[in-house]
Short mmCIF file of N, CA and C and ligand atoms in Angstrom, two decimals:
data_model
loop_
_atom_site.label_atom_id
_atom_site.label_comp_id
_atom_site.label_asym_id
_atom_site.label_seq_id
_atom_site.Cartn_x
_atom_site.Cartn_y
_atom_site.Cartn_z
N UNK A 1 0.84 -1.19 0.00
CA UNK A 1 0.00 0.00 0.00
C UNK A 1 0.88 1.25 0.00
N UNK A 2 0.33 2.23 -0.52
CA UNK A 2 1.05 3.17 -0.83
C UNK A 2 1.08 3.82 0.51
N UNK A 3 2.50 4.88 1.06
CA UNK A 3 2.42 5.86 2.01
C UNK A 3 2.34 6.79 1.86
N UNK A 4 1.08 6.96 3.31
CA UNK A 4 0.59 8.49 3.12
C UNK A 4 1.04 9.02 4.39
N UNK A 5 1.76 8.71 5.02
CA UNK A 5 2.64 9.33 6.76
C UNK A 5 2.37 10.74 6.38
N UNK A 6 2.69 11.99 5.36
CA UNK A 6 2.87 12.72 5.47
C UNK A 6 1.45 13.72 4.74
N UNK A 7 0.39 12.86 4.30
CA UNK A 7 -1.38 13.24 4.29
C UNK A 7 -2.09 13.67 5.19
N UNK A 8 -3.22 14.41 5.19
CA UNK A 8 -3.82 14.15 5.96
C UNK A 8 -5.24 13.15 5.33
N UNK A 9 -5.49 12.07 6.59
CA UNK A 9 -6.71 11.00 6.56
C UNK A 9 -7.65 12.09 6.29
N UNK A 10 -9.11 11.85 5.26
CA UNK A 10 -10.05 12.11 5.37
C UNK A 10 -10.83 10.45 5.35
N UNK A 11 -11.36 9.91 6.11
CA UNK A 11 -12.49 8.96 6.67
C UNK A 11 -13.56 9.21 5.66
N UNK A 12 -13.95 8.84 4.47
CA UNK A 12 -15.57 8.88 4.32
C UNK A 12 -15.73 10.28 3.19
N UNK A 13 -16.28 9.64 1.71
CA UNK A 13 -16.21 10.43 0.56
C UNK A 13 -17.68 10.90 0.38
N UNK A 14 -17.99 11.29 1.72
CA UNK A 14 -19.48 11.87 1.15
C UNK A 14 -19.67 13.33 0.70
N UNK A 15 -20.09 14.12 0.81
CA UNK A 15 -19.98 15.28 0.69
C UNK A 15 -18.83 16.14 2.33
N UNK A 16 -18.89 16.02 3.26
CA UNK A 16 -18.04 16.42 4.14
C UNK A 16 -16.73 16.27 3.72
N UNK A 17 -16.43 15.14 3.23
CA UNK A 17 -15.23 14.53 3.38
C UNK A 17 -14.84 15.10 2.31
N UNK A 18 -15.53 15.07 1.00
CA UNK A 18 -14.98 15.49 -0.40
C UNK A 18 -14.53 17.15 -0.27
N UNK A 19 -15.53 17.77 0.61
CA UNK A 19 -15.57 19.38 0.46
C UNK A 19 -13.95 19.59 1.13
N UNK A 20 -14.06 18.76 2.49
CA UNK A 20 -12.58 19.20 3.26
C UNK A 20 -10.98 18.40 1.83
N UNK A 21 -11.70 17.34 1.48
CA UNK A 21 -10.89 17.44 0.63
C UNK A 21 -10.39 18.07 -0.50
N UNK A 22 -11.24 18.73 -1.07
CA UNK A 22 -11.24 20.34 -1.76
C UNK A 22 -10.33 21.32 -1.47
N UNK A 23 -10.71 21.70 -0.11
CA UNK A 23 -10.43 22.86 0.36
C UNK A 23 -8.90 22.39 0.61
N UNK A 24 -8.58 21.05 1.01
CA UNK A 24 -7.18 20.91 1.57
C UNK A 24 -6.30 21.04 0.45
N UNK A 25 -7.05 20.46 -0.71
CA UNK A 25 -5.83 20.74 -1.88
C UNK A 25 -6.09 22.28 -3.54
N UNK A 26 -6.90 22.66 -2.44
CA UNK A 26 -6.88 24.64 -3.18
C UNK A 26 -5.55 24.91 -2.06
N UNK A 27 -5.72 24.63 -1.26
CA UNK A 27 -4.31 25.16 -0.12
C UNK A 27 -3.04 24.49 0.04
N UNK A 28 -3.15 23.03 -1.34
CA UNK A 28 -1.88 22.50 -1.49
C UNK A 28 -1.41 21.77 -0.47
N UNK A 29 -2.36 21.32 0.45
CA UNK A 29 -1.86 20.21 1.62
C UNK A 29 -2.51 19.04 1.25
N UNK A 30 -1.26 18.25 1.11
CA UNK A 30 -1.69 16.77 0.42
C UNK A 30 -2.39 16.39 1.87
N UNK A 31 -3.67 15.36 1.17
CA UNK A 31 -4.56 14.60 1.67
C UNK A 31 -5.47 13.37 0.91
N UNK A 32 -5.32 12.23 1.83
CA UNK A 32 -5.87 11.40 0.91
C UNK A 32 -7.63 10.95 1.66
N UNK A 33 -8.01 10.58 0.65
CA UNK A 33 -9.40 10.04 1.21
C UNK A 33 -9.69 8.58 1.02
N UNK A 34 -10.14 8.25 2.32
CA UNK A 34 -10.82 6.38 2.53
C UNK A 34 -11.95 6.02 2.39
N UNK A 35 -12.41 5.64 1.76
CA UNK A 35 -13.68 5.34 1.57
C UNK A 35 -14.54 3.47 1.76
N UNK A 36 -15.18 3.27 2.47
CA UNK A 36 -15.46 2.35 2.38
C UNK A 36 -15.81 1.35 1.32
N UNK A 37 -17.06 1.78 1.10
CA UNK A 37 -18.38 1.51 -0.51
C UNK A 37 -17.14 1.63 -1.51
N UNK A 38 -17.69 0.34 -2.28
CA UNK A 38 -16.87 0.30 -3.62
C UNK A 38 -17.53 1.12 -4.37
N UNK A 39 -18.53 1.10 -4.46
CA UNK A 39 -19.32 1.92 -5.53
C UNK A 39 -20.05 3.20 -5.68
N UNK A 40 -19.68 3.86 -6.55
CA UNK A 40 -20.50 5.22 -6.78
C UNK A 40 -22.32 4.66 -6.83
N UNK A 41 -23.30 5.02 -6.00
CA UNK A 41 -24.35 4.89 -6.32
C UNK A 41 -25.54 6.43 -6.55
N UNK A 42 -26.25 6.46 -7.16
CA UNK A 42 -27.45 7.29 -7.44
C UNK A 42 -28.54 6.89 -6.85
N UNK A 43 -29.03 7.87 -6.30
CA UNK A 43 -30.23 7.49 -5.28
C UNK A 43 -31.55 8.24 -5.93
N UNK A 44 -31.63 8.43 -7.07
CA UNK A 44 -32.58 9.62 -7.47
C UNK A 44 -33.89 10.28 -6.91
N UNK A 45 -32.86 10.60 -5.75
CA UNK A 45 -32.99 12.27 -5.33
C UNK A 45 -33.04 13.22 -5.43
N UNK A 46 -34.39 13.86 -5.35
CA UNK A 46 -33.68 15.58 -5.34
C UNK A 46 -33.25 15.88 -4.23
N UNK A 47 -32.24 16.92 -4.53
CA UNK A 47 -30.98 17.88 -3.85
C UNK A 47 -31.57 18.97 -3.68
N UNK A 48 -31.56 19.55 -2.20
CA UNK A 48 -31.77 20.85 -2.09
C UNK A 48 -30.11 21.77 -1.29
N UNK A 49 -30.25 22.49 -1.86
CA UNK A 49 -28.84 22.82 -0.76
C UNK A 49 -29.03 24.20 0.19
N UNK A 50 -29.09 24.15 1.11
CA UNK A 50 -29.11 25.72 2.12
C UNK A 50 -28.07 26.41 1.93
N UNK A 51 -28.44 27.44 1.99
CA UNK A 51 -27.33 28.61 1.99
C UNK A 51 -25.97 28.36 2.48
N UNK A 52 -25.82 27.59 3.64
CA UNK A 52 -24.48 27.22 3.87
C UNK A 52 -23.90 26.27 2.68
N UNK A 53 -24.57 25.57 2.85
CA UNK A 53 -23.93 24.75 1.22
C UNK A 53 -23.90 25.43 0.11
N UNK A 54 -24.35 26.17 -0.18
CA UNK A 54 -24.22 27.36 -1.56
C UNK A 54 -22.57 28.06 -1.24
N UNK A 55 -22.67 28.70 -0.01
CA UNK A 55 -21.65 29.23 0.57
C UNK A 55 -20.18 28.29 0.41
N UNK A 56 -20.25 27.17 0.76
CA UNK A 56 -18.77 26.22 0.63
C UNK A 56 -19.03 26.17 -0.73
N UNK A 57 -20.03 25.64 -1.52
CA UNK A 57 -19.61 25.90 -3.01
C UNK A 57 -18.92 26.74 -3.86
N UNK A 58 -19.47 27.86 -3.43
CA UNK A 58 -19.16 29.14 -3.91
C UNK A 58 -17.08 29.36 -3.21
N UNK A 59 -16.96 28.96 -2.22
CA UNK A 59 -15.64 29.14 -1.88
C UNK A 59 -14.67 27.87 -2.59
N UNK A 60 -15.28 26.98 -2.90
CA UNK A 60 -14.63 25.73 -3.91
C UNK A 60 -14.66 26.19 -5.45
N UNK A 61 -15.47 27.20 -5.71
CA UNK A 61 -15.60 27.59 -6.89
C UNK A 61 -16.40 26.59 -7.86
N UNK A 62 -17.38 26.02 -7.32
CA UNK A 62 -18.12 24.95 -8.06
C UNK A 62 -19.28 25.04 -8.39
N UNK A 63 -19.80 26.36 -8.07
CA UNK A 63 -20.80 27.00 -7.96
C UNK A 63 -21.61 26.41 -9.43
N UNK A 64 -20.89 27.19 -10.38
CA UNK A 64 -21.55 27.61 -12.12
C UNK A 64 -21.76 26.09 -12.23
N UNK A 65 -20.48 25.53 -12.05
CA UNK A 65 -20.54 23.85 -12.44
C UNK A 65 -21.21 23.30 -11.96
N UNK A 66 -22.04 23.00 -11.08
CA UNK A 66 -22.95 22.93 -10.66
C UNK A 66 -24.51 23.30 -11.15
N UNK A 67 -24.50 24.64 -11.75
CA UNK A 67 -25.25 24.80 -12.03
C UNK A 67 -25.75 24.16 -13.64
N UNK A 68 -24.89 23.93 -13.81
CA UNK A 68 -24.58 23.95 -15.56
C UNK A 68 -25.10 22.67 -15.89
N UNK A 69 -25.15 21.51 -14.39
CA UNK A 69 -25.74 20.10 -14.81
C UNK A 69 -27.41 19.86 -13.61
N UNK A 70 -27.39 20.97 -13.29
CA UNK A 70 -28.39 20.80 -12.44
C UNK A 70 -29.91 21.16 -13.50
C1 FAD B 101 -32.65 10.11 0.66
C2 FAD B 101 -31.86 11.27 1.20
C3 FAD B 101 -32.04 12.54 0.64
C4 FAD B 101 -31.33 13.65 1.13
N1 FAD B 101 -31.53 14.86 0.55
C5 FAD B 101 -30.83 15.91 0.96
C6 FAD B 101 -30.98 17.19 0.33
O1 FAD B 101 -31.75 17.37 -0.60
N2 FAD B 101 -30.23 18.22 0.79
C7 FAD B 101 -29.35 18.08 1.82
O2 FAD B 101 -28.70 19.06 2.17
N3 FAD B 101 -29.20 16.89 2.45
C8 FAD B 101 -29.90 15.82 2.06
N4 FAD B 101 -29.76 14.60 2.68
C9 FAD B 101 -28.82 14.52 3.80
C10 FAD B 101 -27.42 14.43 3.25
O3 FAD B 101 -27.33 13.31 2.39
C11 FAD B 101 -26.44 14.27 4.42
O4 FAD B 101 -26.60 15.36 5.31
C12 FAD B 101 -25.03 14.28 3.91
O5 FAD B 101 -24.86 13.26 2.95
C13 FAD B 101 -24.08 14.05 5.05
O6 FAD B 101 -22.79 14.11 4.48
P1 FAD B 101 -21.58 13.45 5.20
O7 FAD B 101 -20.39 13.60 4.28
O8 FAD B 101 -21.45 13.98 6.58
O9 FAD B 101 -21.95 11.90 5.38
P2 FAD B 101 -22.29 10.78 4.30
O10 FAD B 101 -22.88 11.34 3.05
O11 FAD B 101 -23.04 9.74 5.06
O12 FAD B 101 -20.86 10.23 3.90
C14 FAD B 101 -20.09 9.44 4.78
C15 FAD B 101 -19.21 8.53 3.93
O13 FAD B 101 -18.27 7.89 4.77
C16 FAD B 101 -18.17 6.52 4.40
N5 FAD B 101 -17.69 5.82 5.56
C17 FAD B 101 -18.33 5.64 6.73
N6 FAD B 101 -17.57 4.96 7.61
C18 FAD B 101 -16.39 4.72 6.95
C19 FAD B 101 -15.20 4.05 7.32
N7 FAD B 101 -15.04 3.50 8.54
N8 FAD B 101 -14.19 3.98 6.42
C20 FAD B 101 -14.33 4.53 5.18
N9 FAD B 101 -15.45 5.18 4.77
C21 FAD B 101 -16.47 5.27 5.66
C22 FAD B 101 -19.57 6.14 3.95
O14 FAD B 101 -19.55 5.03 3.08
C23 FAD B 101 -20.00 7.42 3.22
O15 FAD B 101 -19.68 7.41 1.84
C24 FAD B 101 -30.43 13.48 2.22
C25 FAD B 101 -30.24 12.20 2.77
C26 FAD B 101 -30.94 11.11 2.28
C27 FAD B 101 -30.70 9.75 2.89
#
């Protein structure tokens, strides 16, 4: 397995985990993420997002992209 001694762990690729993983590498601090689930699944859901979630978007810059498939 590859070493990551000098990563930081993110636990869990859900949206928390992905956003801090974002933010850690706009700021260039390597970090890796663990994920349990082998698989990408779709739950077809609608998504609503609150203002705080607009807000971390908007600071990830994912905003438009987002919009663009929504
Ligand atoms: C049907 C449904 C609809 C929803 N709709 C909305 C909505 O419209 N708007 C909204 O804001 N919220 C919605 N929610 C709530 C939203 O999904 C959660 O608030 C959000 O997903 C939480 O994100 P999270 O990253 O904290 O956790 P999760 O999304 O639960 O992600 C945690 C991840 O960690 C992984 N994991 C757990 N333990 C380990 C481990 N030991 N090792 C490795 N990986 C691990 C899990 O497999 C998972 O992928 C909805 C939830 C459901 C169930």
């Amino acid at each position: 397995m590859k070493k990551f001694s000098d990563h930081i762990a993110i636990i869990g690729a859900g949206i928390a985990g992905l956003a801090a993983a974002n933010f850690l590498q706009i700021k260039n601090i390597p970090c890796v993420v663990f994920e349990r689930s082998k698989y990408l699944g779709e739950h077809g859901a609608g998504i609503s997002i609150s203002p705080n979630g607009i807000n971390v978007l908007n600071e990830l810059g994912l905003i438009e992209e987002l919009r663009l498939i929504s």
